[in-house]
Short mmCIF file of N, CA and C in Angstrom, two decimals:
data_model
loop_
_atom_site.label_atom_id
_atom_site.label_comp_id
_atom_site.label_asym_id
_atom_site.label_seq_id
_atom_site.Cartn_x
_atom_site.Cartn_y
_atom_site.Cartn_z
N LYS A 208 210.68 -74.54 25.00
CA LYS A 208 210.26 -74.79 23.64
C LYS A 208 209.84 -73.48 23.00
N SER A 209 210.08 -73.33 21.72
CA SER A 209 209.68 -72.10 21.06
C SER A 209 208.42 -72.28 20.23
N ARG A 210 207.93 -73.50 20.12
CA ARG A 210 206.69 -73.73 19.39
C ARG A 210 205.80 -74.62 20.24
N HIS A 211 204.53 -74.46 20.09
CA HIS A 211 203.58 -75.22 20.89
C HIS A 211 202.70 -76.02 19.95
N GLY A 212 202.99 -77.29 19.82
CA GLY A 212 202.21 -78.15 18.94
C GLY A 212 202.32 -77.75 17.47
N GLY A 213 203.39 -77.02 17.12
CA GLY A 213 203.60 -76.64 15.74
C GLY A 213 202.65 -75.56 15.25
N VAL A 214 201.98 -74.85 16.15
CA VAL A 214 200.97 -73.88 15.70
C VAL A 214 201.33 -72.45 16.08
N GLY A 215 202.58 -72.16 16.21
CA GLY A 215 202.96 -70.78 16.43
C GLY A 215 203.79 -70.58 17.68
N PRO A 216 204.38 -69.40 17.81
CA PRO A 216 205.30 -69.15 18.92
C PRO A 216 204.60 -69.11 20.27
N ALA A 217 205.09 -69.89 21.15
CA ALA A 217 204.64 -69.91 22.55
C ALA A 217 205.81 -70.45 23.35
N PHE A 218 205.74 -70.36 24.63
CA PHE A 218 206.84 -70.78 25.49
C PHE A 218 206.30 -71.75 26.51
N ASP A 219 206.88 -72.93 26.59
CA ASP A 219 206.49 -73.93 27.57
C ASP A 219 207.70 -74.23 28.45
N LEU A 220 207.53 -74.04 29.74
CA LEU A 220 208.56 -74.39 30.71
C LEU A 220 208.15 -75.69 31.38
N PHE A 221 208.99 -76.72 31.26
CA PHE A 221 208.68 -78.04 31.79
C PHE A 221 209.56 -78.35 32.98
N GLY A 222 208.96 -78.98 33.98
CA GLY A 222 209.72 -79.55 35.08
C GLY A 222 210.11 -80.98 34.70
N PRO A 223 210.88 -81.64 35.55
CA PRO A 223 211.23 -83.04 35.29
C PRO A 223 209.98 -83.91 35.22
N LYS A 224 210.02 -84.95 34.39
CA LYS A 224 208.89 -85.85 34.27
C LYS A 224 208.51 -86.39 35.64
N GLY A 225 207.21 -86.34 35.91
CA GLY A 225 206.70 -86.83 37.18
C GLY A 225 206.78 -85.83 38.33
N ARG A 226 207.38 -84.67 38.08
CA ARG A 226 207.49 -83.68 39.16
C ARG A 226 206.14 -83.01 39.38
N ALA A 227 205.82 -82.82 40.63
CA ALA A 227 204.59 -82.12 40.98
C ALA A 227 204.71 -80.66 40.59
N GLY A 228 203.59 -80.01 40.43
CA GLY A 228 203.57 -78.57 40.17
C GLY A 228 203.75 -77.83 41.48
N GLY A 229 203.15 -76.66 41.57
CA GLY A 229 203.19 -75.91 42.81
C GLY A 229 204.09 -74.70 42.77
N ASP A 230 204.95 -74.58 41.75
CA ASP A 230 205.80 -73.40 41.66
C ASP A 230 204.95 -72.18 41.34
N ASP A 231 205.33 -71.04 41.93
CA ASP A 231 204.59 -69.80 41.71
C ASP A 231 204.72 -69.33 40.27
N VAL A 232 203.68 -68.64 39.81
CA VAL A 232 203.65 -68.01 38.49
C VAL A 232 203.50 -66.51 38.74
N TYR A 233 204.35 -65.74 38.08
CA TYR A 233 204.44 -64.30 38.32
C TYR A 233 203.98 -63.49 37.13
N ALA A 234 203.49 -62.29 37.39
CA ALA A 234 203.10 -61.36 36.33
C ALA A 234 204.35 -60.94 35.57
N PHE A 235 204.27 -60.99 34.25
CA PHE A 235 205.37 -60.62 33.38
C PHE A 235 205.60 -59.11 33.40
N ASP A 236 204.55 -58.35 33.60
CA ASP A 236 204.61 -56.90 33.56
C ASP A 236 203.48 -56.37 34.45
N ASP A 237 203.49 -55.09 34.75
CA ASP A 237 202.35 -54.47 35.41
C ASP A 237 201.15 -54.58 34.48
N GLY A 238 199.95 -54.62 35.04
CA GLY A 238 198.77 -54.67 34.19
C GLY A 238 197.51 -54.99 34.95
N VAL A 239 196.49 -55.37 34.18
CA VAL A 239 195.17 -55.70 34.72
C VAL A 239 194.82 -57.11 34.26
N ILE A 240 194.26 -57.90 35.17
CA ILE A 240 193.81 -59.24 34.81
C ILE A 240 192.55 -59.08 33.95
N ASP A 241 192.63 -59.53 32.71
CA ASP A 241 191.53 -59.40 31.77
C ASP A 241 190.60 -60.62 31.82
N GLY A 242 191.09 -61.71 32.38
CA GLY A 242 190.24 -62.89 32.50
C GLY A 242 190.95 -64.04 33.19
N VAL A 243 190.16 -64.88 33.82
CA VAL A 243 190.62 -66.14 34.41
C VAL A 243 189.66 -67.20 33.91
N GLY A 244 190.19 -68.26 33.30
CA GLY A 244 189.34 -69.30 32.74
C GLY A 244 189.82 -70.67 33.12
N GLU A 245 189.10 -71.68 32.64
CA GLU A 245 189.44 -73.07 32.94
C GLU A 245 189.99 -73.76 31.69
N ASP A 246 191.18 -74.38 31.83
CA ASP A 246 191.73 -75.23 30.77
C ASP A 246 190.99 -76.56 30.77
N GLU A 247 190.77 -77.07 31.95
CA GLU A 247 190.09 -78.35 32.14
C GLU A 247 189.17 -78.16 33.34
N PRO A 248 187.87 -78.29 33.17
CA PRO A 248 186.93 -77.96 34.25
C PRO A 248 187.31 -78.59 35.60
N GLY A 249 187.38 -77.72 36.60
CA GLY A 249 187.66 -78.18 37.94
C GLY A 249 189.10 -78.53 38.22
N TRP A 250 189.99 -78.31 37.27
CA TRP A 250 191.36 -78.75 37.48
C TRP A 250 192.40 -77.68 37.17
N CYS A 251 192.53 -77.31 35.92
CA CYS A 251 193.57 -76.36 35.53
C CYS A 251 192.94 -75.07 35.01
N TYR A 252 193.66 -73.99 35.23
CA TYR A 252 193.14 -72.67 34.90
C TYR A 252 194.12 -71.90 34.03
N ASN A 253 193.62 -70.78 33.47
CA ASN A 253 194.48 -69.89 32.71
C ASN A 253 194.19 -68.46 33.12
N ILE A 254 195.16 -67.60 32.86
CA ILE A 254 195.04 -66.18 33.17
C ILE A 254 195.38 -65.38 31.92
N GLN A 255 194.57 -64.36 31.66
CA GLN A 255 194.84 -63.41 30.58
C GLN A 255 195.22 -62.08 31.25
N LEU A 256 196.46 -61.63 31.01
CA LEU A 256 196.96 -60.38 31.59
C LEU A 256 197.08 -59.33 30.49
N LYS A 257 196.38 -58.20 30.65
CA LYS A 257 196.56 -57.06 29.75
C LYS A 257 197.64 -56.20 30.40
N ALA A 258 198.82 -56.24 29.81
CA ALA A 258 199.99 -55.64 30.43
C ALA A 258 200.17 -54.17 30.06
N ALA A 259 200.97 -53.49 30.86
CA ALA A 259 201.26 -52.08 30.64
C ALA A 259 201.97 -51.84 29.31
N ASP A 260 202.64 -52.88 28.77
CA ASP A 260 203.31 -52.72 27.47
C ASP A 260 202.34 -52.77 26.30
N GLY A 261 201.04 -52.96 26.59
CA GLY A 261 200.02 -52.96 25.54
C GLY A 261 199.68 -54.34 25.01
N PHE A 262 200.42 -55.37 25.39
CA PHE A 262 200.16 -56.74 24.93
C PHE A 262 199.31 -57.50 25.94
N TYR A 263 198.71 -58.58 25.46
CA TYR A 263 198.00 -59.53 26.31
C TYR A 263 198.88 -60.77 26.46
N TYR A 264 199.07 -61.23 27.69
CA TYR A 264 199.85 -62.43 27.97
C TYR A 264 198.91 -63.49 28.52
N TRP A 265 199.04 -64.71 28.00
CA TRP A 265 198.20 -65.83 28.41
C TRP A 265 199.06 -66.86 29.11
N TYR A 266 198.68 -67.18 30.35
CA TYR A 266 199.38 -68.18 31.16
C TYR A 266 198.45 -69.38 31.30
N GLY A 267 198.91 -70.56 30.95
CA GLY A 267 198.05 -71.74 31.02
C GLY A 267 198.61 -72.84 31.90
N HIS A 268 197.74 -73.77 32.28
CA HIS A 268 198.05 -74.95 33.09
C HIS A 268 198.36 -74.54 34.53
N LEU A 269 197.45 -73.76 35.10
CA LEU A 269 197.65 -73.22 36.45
C LEU A 269 196.70 -73.84 37.46
N ASN A 270 197.08 -73.70 38.71
CA ASN A 270 196.29 -74.15 39.84
C ASN A 270 196.34 -73.04 40.89
N ASN A 271 195.40 -73.04 41.79
CA ASN A 271 195.38 -72.08 42.90
C ASN A 271 195.59 -70.64 42.41
N VAL A 272 194.82 -70.22 41.45
CA VAL A 272 194.89 -68.85 40.95
C VAL A 272 194.44 -67.91 42.05
N VAL A 273 195.24 -66.86 42.30
CA VAL A 273 194.95 -65.94 43.40
C VAL A 273 194.55 -64.55 42.91
N VAL A 274 194.30 -64.41 41.61
CA VAL A 274 193.85 -63.14 41.04
C VAL A 274 192.49 -63.37 40.40
N LYS A 275 191.79 -62.27 40.14
CA LYS A 275 190.50 -62.36 39.45
C LYS A 275 190.41 -61.23 38.43
N ARG A 276 189.48 -61.35 37.53
CA ARG A 276 189.28 -60.34 36.49
C ARG A 276 189.15 -58.95 37.14
N GLY A 277 189.86 -57.99 36.57
CA GLY A 277 189.82 -56.62 37.07
C GLY A 277 190.91 -56.28 38.06
N ASP A 278 191.59 -57.29 38.62
CA ASP A 278 192.68 -57.02 39.57
C ASP A 278 193.84 -56.34 38.86
N HIS A 279 194.43 -55.36 39.53
CA HIS A 279 195.67 -54.73 39.05
C HIS A 279 196.83 -55.51 39.65
N VAL A 280 197.83 -55.82 38.84
CA VAL A 280 199.01 -56.54 39.31
C VAL A 280 200.26 -55.76 38.92
N VAL A 281 201.34 -56.02 39.63
CA VAL A 281 202.63 -55.43 39.31
C VAL A 281 203.57 -56.55 38.87
N ALA A 282 204.55 -56.18 38.05
CA ALA A 282 205.52 -57.17 37.58
C ALA A 282 206.12 -57.91 38.77
N GLY A 283 206.16 -59.21 38.68
CA GLY A 283 206.71 -60.04 39.74
C GLY A 283 205.71 -60.48 40.78
N GLN A 284 204.48 -60.01 40.70
CA GLN A 284 203.44 -60.42 41.65
C GLN A 284 202.99 -61.85 41.36
N VAL A 285 202.81 -62.64 42.42
CA VAL A 285 202.31 -64.01 42.27
C VAL A 285 200.85 -63.96 41.83
N MET A 286 200.52 -64.74 40.78
CA MET A 286 199.15 -64.80 40.27
C MET A 286 198.52 -66.17 40.49
N GLY A 287 199.34 -67.17 40.76
CA GLY A 287 198.85 -68.53 40.94
C GLY A 287 200.05 -69.45 40.99
N GLU A 288 199.79 -70.73 40.71
CA GLU A 288 200.88 -71.70 40.68
C GLU A 288 200.66 -72.70 39.56
N ILE A 289 201.75 -73.34 39.18
CA ILE A 289 201.69 -74.35 38.13
C ILE A 289 200.94 -75.57 38.67
N ALA A 290 200.02 -76.08 37.86
CA ALA A 290 199.23 -77.23 38.29
C ALA A 290 200.10 -78.49 38.35
N GLU A 291 199.73 -79.38 39.24
CA GLU A 291 200.43 -80.66 39.36
C GLU A 291 200.00 -81.59 38.23
N TRP A 292 200.96 -82.27 37.65
CA TRP A 292 200.65 -83.26 36.63
C TRP A 292 200.37 -84.60 37.29
N THR A 293 199.30 -85.25 36.87
CA THR A 293 199.01 -86.62 37.31
C THR A 293 198.62 -87.43 36.08
N GLU A 294 198.47 -88.70 36.24
CA GLU A 294 198.06 -89.56 35.11
C GLU A 294 196.69 -89.16 34.57
N ASP A 295 195.83 -88.68 35.45
CA ASP A 295 194.47 -88.33 35.05
C ASP A 295 194.31 -86.89 34.58
N HIS A 296 195.19 -86.00 35.04
CA HIS A 296 195.04 -84.58 34.74
C HIS A 296 196.38 -83.95 34.44
N ASP A 297 196.59 -83.52 33.20
CA ASP A 297 197.79 -82.74 32.90
C ASP A 297 197.44 -81.54 32.04
N CYS A 298 196.18 -81.20 31.96
CA CYS A 298 195.66 -80.04 31.23
C CYS A 298 195.69 -80.22 29.72
N ASP A 299 196.75 -80.80 29.17
CA ASP A 299 196.79 -80.95 27.72
C ASP A 299 197.11 -82.38 27.29
N ASN A 300 197.22 -83.29 28.26
CA ASN A 300 197.41 -84.72 27.98
C ASN A 300 198.63 -85.03 27.13
N SER A 301 199.71 -84.25 27.29
CA SER A 301 200.86 -84.53 26.43
C SER A 301 202.21 -84.48 27.12
N SER A 302 202.36 -83.75 28.19
CA SER A 302 203.71 -83.45 28.65
C SER A 302 204.33 -84.50 29.55
N GLY A 303 203.56 -85.11 30.43
CA GLY A 303 204.13 -86.03 31.40
C GLY A 303 204.88 -85.32 32.52
N ALA A 304 204.82 -84.00 32.56
CA ALA A 304 205.46 -83.22 33.61
C ALA A 304 204.67 -81.94 33.81
N ALA A 305 204.75 -81.42 35.02
CA ALA A 305 204.12 -80.13 35.27
C ALA A 305 204.80 -79.09 34.38
N HIS A 306 203.99 -78.21 33.80
CA HIS A 306 204.60 -77.16 32.97
C HIS A 306 203.72 -75.93 32.92
N LEU A 307 204.36 -74.83 32.55
CA LEU A 307 203.69 -73.55 32.37
C LEU A 307 203.73 -73.20 30.90
N HIS A 308 202.59 -72.83 30.36
CA HIS A 308 202.52 -72.33 28.98
C HIS A 308 202.29 -70.83 29.07
N ILE A 309 203.06 -70.07 28.28
CA ILE A 309 202.84 -68.63 28.21
C ILE A 309 203.01 -68.19 26.77
N ASP A 310 202.10 -67.34 26.31
CA ASP A 310 202.28 -66.72 25.02
C ASP A 310 201.76 -65.29 25.07
N ARG A 311 202.04 -64.55 24.02
CA ARG A 311 201.62 -63.16 23.93
C ARG A 311 200.82 -63.01 22.65
N GLY A 312 199.65 -62.42 22.76
CA GLY A 312 198.79 -62.22 21.60
C GLY A 312 199.43 -61.32 20.56
N CYS A 313 199.05 -61.54 19.32
CA CYS A 313 199.57 -60.73 18.21
C CYS A 313 198.87 -59.38 18.17
N THR A 314 199.25 -58.58 17.21
CA THR A 314 198.53 -57.35 16.93
C THR A 314 197.93 -57.46 15.54
N GLU A 315 196.73 -56.98 15.40
CA GLU A 315 196.04 -56.95 14.11
C GLU A 315 195.62 -55.52 13.85
N ASN A 316 196.09 -54.95 12.75
CA ASN A 316 195.81 -53.55 12.41
C ASN A 316 196.18 -52.61 13.56
N GLY A 317 197.31 -52.93 14.23
CA GLY A 317 197.80 -52.09 15.31
C GLY A 317 197.10 -52.26 16.64
N VAL A 318 196.16 -53.20 16.73
CA VAL A 318 195.41 -53.42 17.96
C VAL A 318 195.85 -54.75 18.59
N ALA A 319 196.24 -54.70 19.87
CA ALA A 319 196.65 -55.91 20.57
C ALA A 319 195.47 -56.87 20.70
N GLN A 320 195.74 -58.15 20.44
CA GLN A 320 194.74 -59.20 20.55
C GLN A 320 195.05 -60.08 21.75
N THR A 321 194.04 -60.76 22.27
CA THR A 321 194.25 -61.62 23.43
C THR A 321 195.20 -62.76 23.11
N GLY A 322 195.90 -63.23 24.15
CA GLY A 322 196.81 -64.36 24.01
C GLY A 322 196.04 -65.67 24.13
N GLY A 323 196.77 -66.77 23.92
CA GLY A 323 196.16 -68.09 24.05
C GLY A 323 195.44 -68.55 22.80
N ARG A 324 195.62 -67.88 21.70
CA ARG A 324 194.97 -68.25 20.44
C ARG A 324 196.02 -68.76 19.47
N ASP A 325 195.85 -69.97 18.99
CA ASP A 325 196.83 -70.57 18.08
C ASP A 325 197.09 -69.70 16.85
N ASN A 326 196.08 -69.03 16.35
CA ASN A 326 196.23 -68.28 15.10
C ASN A 326 196.67 -66.84 15.31
N CYS A 327 196.99 -66.46 16.54
CA CYS A 327 197.34 -65.05 16.79
C CYS A 327 198.34 -64.96 17.93
N ARG A 328 199.55 -65.42 17.68
CA ARG A 328 200.62 -65.33 18.68
C ARG A 328 201.72 -64.42 18.14
N ASP A 329 202.22 -63.56 18.99
CA ASP A 329 203.26 -62.60 18.59
C ASP A 329 204.59 -63.32 18.36
N PRO A 330 205.12 -63.30 17.13
CA PRO A 330 206.37 -64.01 16.84
C PRO A 330 207.59 -63.40 17.52
N ASP A 331 207.49 -62.17 18.00
CA ASP A 331 208.63 -61.53 18.67
C ASP A 331 208.74 -61.92 20.14
N PHE A 332 207.78 -62.66 20.64
CA PHE A 332 207.77 -63.00 22.06
C PHE A 332 208.84 -64.02 22.42
N ILE A 333 209.05 -65.03 21.61
CA ILE A 333 210.02 -66.09 21.94
C ILE A 333 211.44 -65.53 22.02
N PRO A 334 211.89 -64.73 21.06
CA PRO A 334 213.24 -64.17 21.22
C PRO A 334 213.38 -63.34 22.49
N LEU A 335 212.33 -62.61 22.85
CA LEU A 335 212.37 -61.81 24.07
C LEU A 335 212.50 -62.71 25.29
N LEU A 336 211.68 -63.74 25.39
CA LEU A 336 211.76 -64.65 26.54
C LEU A 336 213.09 -65.39 26.57
N SER A 337 213.58 -65.78 25.42
CA SER A 337 214.88 -66.47 25.35
C SER A 337 215.99 -65.57 25.86
N GLN A 338 215.93 -64.30 25.53
CA GLN A 338 216.91 -63.34 25.99
C GLN A 338 216.84 -63.19 27.51
N ILE A 339 215.63 -63.07 28.04
CA ILE A 339 215.46 -62.96 29.49
C ILE A 339 215.95 -64.22 30.18
N TYR A 340 215.57 -65.39 29.65
CA TYR A 340 215.97 -66.67 30.23
C TYR A 340 217.50 -66.79 30.25
N GLY A 341 218.14 -66.34 29.17
CA GLY A 341 219.58 -66.42 29.06
C GLY A 341 220.32 -65.55 30.07
N ARG A 342 219.65 -64.55 30.61
CA ARG A 342 220.25 -63.66 31.61
C ARG A 342 220.09 -64.16 33.04
N LEU A 343 219.28 -65.20 33.22
CA LEU A 343 219.05 -65.71 34.58
C LEU A 343 220.27 -66.43 35.13
#
């Protein structure tokens, strides 16, 4: 998907309905983990990656996060896994399938802003991800 709830460019990768999570989530670029937070207390987590390209990438709906704030990561390094969807817990109560949300923060006055904010998503991110996806 190229839009997330109609509030700006983001990328959601969905598995088949009813499929468990557990797939690894990888760092998009080299960088430093700027934060690890909770989407839903005790269940799903998110990661904020400050990447070498100067942008912040936000990964949501995760489980078993294996990085912490301040960790240095390299592109392709496992950071966690996609959380399992269940009737009681799907992080956003909408998908019906395990999925990964990723977006890239916008820039304001030339300064990169954190990802995961509806009002500040980089519109150039979706074409980039679509291009990468198309090469797989």
